[in-house]
Short mmCIF file of C-alpha atoms in Angstrom, two decimals:
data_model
loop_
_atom_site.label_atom_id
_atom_site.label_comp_id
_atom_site.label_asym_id
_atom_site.label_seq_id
_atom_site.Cartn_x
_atom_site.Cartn_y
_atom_site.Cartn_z
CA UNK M 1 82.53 84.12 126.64
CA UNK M 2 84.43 82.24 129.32
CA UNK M 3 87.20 79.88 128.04
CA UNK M 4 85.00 76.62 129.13
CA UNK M 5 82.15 77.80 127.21
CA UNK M 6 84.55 78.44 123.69
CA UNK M 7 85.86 74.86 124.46
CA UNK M 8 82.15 73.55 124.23
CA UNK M 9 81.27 75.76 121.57
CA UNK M 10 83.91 74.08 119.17
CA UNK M 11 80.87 70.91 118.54
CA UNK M 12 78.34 73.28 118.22
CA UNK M 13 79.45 75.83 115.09
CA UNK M 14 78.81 74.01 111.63
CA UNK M 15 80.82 75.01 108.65
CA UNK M 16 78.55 77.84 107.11
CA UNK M 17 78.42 79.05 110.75
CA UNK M 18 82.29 79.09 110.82
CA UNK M 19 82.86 81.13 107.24
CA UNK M 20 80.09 83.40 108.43
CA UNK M 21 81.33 84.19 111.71
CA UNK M 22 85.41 84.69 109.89
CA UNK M 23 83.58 87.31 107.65
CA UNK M 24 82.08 89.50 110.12
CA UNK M 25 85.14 89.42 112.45
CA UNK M 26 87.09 90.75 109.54
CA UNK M 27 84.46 93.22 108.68
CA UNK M 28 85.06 94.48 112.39
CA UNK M 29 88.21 95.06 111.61
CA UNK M 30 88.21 96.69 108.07
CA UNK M 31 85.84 99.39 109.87
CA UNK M 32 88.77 101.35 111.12
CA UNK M 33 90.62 100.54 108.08
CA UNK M 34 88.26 102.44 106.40
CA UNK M 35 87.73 105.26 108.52
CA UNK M 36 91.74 105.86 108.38
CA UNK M 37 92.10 105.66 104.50
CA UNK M 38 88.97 107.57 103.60
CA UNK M 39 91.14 110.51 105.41
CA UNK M 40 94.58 109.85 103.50
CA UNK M 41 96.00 113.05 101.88
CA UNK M 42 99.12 111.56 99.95
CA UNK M 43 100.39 109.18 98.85
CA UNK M 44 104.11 108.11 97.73
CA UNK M 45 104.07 106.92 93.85
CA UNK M 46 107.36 105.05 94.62
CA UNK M 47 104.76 102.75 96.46
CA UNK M 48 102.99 101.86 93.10
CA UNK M 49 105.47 102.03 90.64
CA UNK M 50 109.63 101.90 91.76
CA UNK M 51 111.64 104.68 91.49
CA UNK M 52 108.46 106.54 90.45
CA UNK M 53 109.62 109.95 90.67
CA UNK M 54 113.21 109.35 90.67
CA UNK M 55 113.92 111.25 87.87
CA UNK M 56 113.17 114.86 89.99
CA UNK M 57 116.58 115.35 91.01
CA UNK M 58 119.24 118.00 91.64
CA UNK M 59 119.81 117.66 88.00
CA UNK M 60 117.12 117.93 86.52
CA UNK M 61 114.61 119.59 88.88
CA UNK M 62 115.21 123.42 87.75
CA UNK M 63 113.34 122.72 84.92
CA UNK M 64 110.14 122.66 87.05
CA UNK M 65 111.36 125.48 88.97
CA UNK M 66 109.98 128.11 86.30
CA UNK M 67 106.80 129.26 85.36
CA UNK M 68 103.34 129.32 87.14
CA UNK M 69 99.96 127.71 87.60
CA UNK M 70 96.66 128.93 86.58
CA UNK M 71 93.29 127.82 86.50
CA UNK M 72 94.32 124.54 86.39
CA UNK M 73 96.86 125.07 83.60
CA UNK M 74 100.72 125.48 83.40
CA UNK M 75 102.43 128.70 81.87
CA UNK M 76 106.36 128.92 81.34
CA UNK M 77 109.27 127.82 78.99
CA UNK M 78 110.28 125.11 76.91
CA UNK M 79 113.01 123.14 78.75
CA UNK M 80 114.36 119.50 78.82
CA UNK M 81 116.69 118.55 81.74
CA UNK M 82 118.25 114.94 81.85
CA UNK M 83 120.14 112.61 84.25
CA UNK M 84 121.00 109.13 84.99
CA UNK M 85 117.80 108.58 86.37
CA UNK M 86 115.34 110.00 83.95
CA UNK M 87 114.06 113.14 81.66
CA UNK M 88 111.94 116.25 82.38
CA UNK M 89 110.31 118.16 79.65
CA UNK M 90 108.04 121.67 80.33
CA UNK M 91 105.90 122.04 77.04
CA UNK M 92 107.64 119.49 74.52
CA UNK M 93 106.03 119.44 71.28
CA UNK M 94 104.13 116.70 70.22
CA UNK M 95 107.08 114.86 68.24
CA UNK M 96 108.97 115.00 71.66
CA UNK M 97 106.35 113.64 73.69
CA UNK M 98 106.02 110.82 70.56
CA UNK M 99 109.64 110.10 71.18
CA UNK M 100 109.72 109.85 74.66
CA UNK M 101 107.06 107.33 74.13
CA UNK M 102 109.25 104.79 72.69
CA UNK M 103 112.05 105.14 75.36
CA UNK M 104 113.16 103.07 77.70
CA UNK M 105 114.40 106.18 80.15
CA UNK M 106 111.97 107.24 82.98
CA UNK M 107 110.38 110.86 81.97
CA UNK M 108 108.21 112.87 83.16
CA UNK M 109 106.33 115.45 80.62
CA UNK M 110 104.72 118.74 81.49
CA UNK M 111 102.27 120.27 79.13
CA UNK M 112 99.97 122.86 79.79
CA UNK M 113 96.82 120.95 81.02
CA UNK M 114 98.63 117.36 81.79
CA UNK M 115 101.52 115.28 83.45
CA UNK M 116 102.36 112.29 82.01
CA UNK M 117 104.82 109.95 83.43
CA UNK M 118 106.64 107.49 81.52
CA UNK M 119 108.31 105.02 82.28
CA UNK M 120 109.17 102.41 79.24
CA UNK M 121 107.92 101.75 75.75
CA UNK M 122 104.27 102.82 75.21
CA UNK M 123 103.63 102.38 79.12
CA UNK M 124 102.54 105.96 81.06
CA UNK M 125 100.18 107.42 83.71
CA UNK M 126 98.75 110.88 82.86
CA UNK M 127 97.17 112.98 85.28
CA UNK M 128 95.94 116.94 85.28
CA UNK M 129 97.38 119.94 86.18
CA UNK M 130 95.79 121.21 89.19
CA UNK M 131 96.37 124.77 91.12
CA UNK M 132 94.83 127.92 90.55
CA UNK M 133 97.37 130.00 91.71
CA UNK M 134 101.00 128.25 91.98
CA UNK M 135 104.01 130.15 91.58
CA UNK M 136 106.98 127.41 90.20
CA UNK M 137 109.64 129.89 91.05
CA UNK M 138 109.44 129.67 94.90
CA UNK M 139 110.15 126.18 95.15
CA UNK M 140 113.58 125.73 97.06
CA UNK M 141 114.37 122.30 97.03
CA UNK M 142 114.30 119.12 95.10
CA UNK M 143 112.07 118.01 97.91
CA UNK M 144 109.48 120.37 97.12
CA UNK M 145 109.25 119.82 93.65
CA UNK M 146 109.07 116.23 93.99
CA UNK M 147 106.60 116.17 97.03
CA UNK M 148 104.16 119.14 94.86
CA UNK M 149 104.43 116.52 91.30
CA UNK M 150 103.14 113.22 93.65
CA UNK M 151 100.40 115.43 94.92
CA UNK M 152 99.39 116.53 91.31
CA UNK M 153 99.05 112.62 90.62
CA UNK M 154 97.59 111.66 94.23
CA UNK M 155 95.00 114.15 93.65
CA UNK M 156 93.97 112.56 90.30
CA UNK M 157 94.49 108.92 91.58
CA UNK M 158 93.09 109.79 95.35
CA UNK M 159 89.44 107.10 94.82
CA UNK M 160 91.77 104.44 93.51
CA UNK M 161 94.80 104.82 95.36
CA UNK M 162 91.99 104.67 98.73
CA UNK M 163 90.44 101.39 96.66
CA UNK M 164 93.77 99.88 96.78
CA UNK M 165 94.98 100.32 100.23
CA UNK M 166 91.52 98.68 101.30
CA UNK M 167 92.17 96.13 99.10
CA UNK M 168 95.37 95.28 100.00
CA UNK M 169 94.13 95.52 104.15
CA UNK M 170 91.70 93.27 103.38
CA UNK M 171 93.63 90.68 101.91
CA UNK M 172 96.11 90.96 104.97
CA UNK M 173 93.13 90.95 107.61
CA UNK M 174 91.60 87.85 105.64
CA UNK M 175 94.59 85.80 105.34
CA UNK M 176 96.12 86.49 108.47
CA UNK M 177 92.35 85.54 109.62
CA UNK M 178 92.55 82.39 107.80
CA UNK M 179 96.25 81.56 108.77
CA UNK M 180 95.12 81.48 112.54
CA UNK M 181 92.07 79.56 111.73
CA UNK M 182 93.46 76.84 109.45
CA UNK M 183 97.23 76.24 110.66
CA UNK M 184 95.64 76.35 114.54
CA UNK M 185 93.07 73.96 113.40
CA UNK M 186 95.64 71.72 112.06
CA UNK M 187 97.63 71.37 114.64
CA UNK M 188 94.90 70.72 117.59
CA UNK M 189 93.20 68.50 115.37
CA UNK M 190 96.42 66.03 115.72
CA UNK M 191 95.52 65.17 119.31
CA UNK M 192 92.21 63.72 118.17
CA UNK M 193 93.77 59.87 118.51
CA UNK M 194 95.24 60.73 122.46
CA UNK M 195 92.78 59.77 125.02
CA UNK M 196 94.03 62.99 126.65
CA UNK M 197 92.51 65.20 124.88
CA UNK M 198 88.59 65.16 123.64
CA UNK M 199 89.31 67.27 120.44
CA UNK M 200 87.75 64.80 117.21
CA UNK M 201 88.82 66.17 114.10
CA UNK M 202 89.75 68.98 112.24
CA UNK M 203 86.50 70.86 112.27
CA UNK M 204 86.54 71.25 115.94
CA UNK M 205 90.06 72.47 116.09
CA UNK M 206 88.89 75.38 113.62
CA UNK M 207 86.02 75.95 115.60
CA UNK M 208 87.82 76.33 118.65
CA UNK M 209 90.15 78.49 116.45
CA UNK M 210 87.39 80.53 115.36
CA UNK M 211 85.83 80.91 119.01
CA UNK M 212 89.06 82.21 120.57
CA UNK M 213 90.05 84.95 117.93
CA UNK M 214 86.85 86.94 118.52
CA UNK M 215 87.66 89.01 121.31
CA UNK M 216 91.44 89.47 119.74
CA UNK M 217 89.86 90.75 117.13
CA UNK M 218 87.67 93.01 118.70
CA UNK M 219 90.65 94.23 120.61
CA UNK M 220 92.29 94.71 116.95
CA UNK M 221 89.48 97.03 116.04
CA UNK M 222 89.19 99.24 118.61
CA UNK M 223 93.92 99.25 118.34
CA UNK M 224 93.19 100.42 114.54
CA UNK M 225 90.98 103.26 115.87
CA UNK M 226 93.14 104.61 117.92
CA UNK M 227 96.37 104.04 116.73
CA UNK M 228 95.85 103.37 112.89
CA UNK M 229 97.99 100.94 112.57
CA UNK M 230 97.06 97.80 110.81
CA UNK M 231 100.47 95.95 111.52
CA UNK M 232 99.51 96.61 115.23
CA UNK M 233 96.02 95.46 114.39
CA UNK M 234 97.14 92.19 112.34
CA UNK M 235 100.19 91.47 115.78
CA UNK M 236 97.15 92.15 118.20
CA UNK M 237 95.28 89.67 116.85
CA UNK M 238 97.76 87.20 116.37
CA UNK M 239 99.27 87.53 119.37
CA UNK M 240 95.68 87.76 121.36
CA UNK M 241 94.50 84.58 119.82
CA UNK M 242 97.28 82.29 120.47
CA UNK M 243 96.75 83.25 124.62
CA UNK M 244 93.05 82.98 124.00
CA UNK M 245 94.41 79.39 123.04
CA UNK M 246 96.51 78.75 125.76
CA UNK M 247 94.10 80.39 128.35
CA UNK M 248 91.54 77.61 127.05
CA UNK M 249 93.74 74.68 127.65
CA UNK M 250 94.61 75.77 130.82
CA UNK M 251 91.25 76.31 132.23
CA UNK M 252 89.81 73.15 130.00
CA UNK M 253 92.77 70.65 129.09
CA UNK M 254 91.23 70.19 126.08
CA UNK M 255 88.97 68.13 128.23
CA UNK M 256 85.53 67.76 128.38
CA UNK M 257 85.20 65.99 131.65
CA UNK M 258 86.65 68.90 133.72
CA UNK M 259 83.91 71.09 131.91
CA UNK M 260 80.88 69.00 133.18
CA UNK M 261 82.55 68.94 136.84
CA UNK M 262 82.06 72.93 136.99
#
């Protein structure tokens, strides 16, 4: 649609028409939202919860460094390692794991069939042991422990961890949406009372809005298939709608008169 065109469209669009039209351009762009996340394979607990798996470090991480995994269950010795940033326990007894409960240290329990991860009074995530043949011993580094323990929980968590990250690029597409659309809105609709300019009101300000982020946000889309991004998607459209904006008033001057000349 040529700029002239958007400039007439803003009297046209009515209010339902606007909403309607903000909903399917963010649809357009949650589509390769979607078809990135559904293809995640991990994901960092630190993200979720701070210092999530802090307490895997050079001090404590040999006691993970033992045993084996079969059959989706855990085989090896009793130990309890500590530091300044948390506890590990391998196969604690139940008046251990009862303890731990009440703590205010960061721990992280191994028992034969489960992880659970504490991290203050009554408050922990527990996820299953998975592996069906996993030998603890050949781990090297604290690295490797850490980065096999947040893919035991990302594998449990993987459906809502995916939910999440939707979520949360949905509410950035959306309000970033609506941040264009309202604030650019605003601000055009405070030349309605200059004879220069034939913009009347806040509605057509939005709609004018809402007319030149379309093909930014097309644009967006097809950046978030190929690059995956959605910063890149959410600065694409930004950036694409304010030119669409200035491209208008340079072809238009916000003017109607120079639109019925052509």
């Amino acid at each position: 649609m040529s700029p002239k065109k958007l400039f007439q469209l803003r009297r046209l669009l009515k209010w339902q028409e606007i909403v309607m039209l903000i909903i399917i351009l963010n649809a357009c762009l949650f589509l390769p939202t979607i078809y990135s996340e559904i293809q995640v394979e991990d994901y960092s607990l630190d993200r979720i919860v701070e210092g999530g798996l802090a307490m895997i470090n050079e001090q404590t991480a040999s006691a993970l460094k033992q045993g084996e995994i079969r059959n989706n269950h855990y085989t090896g010795q009793h130990m309890a390692k500590s530091s300044q940033e948390g506890k590990i326990l391998v196969l604690p007894n139940q008046d251990s794991i009862e303890q731990i409960n009440q703590e205010e240290t960061p721990s992280l329990i191994l028992t034969g069939d489960q992880w659970i991860f504490h991290y203050g009074p009554d408050k922990s995530i527990t996820f299953p042991v998975y592996g069906e043949n996993i030998e603890c011993t050949k781990w090297t580094s604290d690295d490797e422990v850490k980065k096999f323990v947040n893919q035991q929980w990302f594998l449990s968590n993987k459906k809502t961890v995916i939910l999440y990250l939707l979520m949360v690029a949905m509410a950035l597409f959306m309000g970033n949406s609506l941040f264009l659309v309202i604030l650019g809105g605003f601000f055009l609709s405070l030349v309605k009372k200059s004879k220069l300019f034939h913009i009347r009101g806040f509605k057509e300000g939005v709609s004018l809005m809402v007319g030149c982020l379309g093909l930014p946000t097309l644009l967006a889309a097809a950046s978030g298939f190929i690059f995956k991004s959605p910063i890149l998607m959410l600065n694409v459209q930004m950036i694409g709608t304010i030119l669409m904006v200035v491209l208008v008033f340079y072809k238009t001057q916000f003017r109607d008169p120079l639109i019925e000349e052509n």
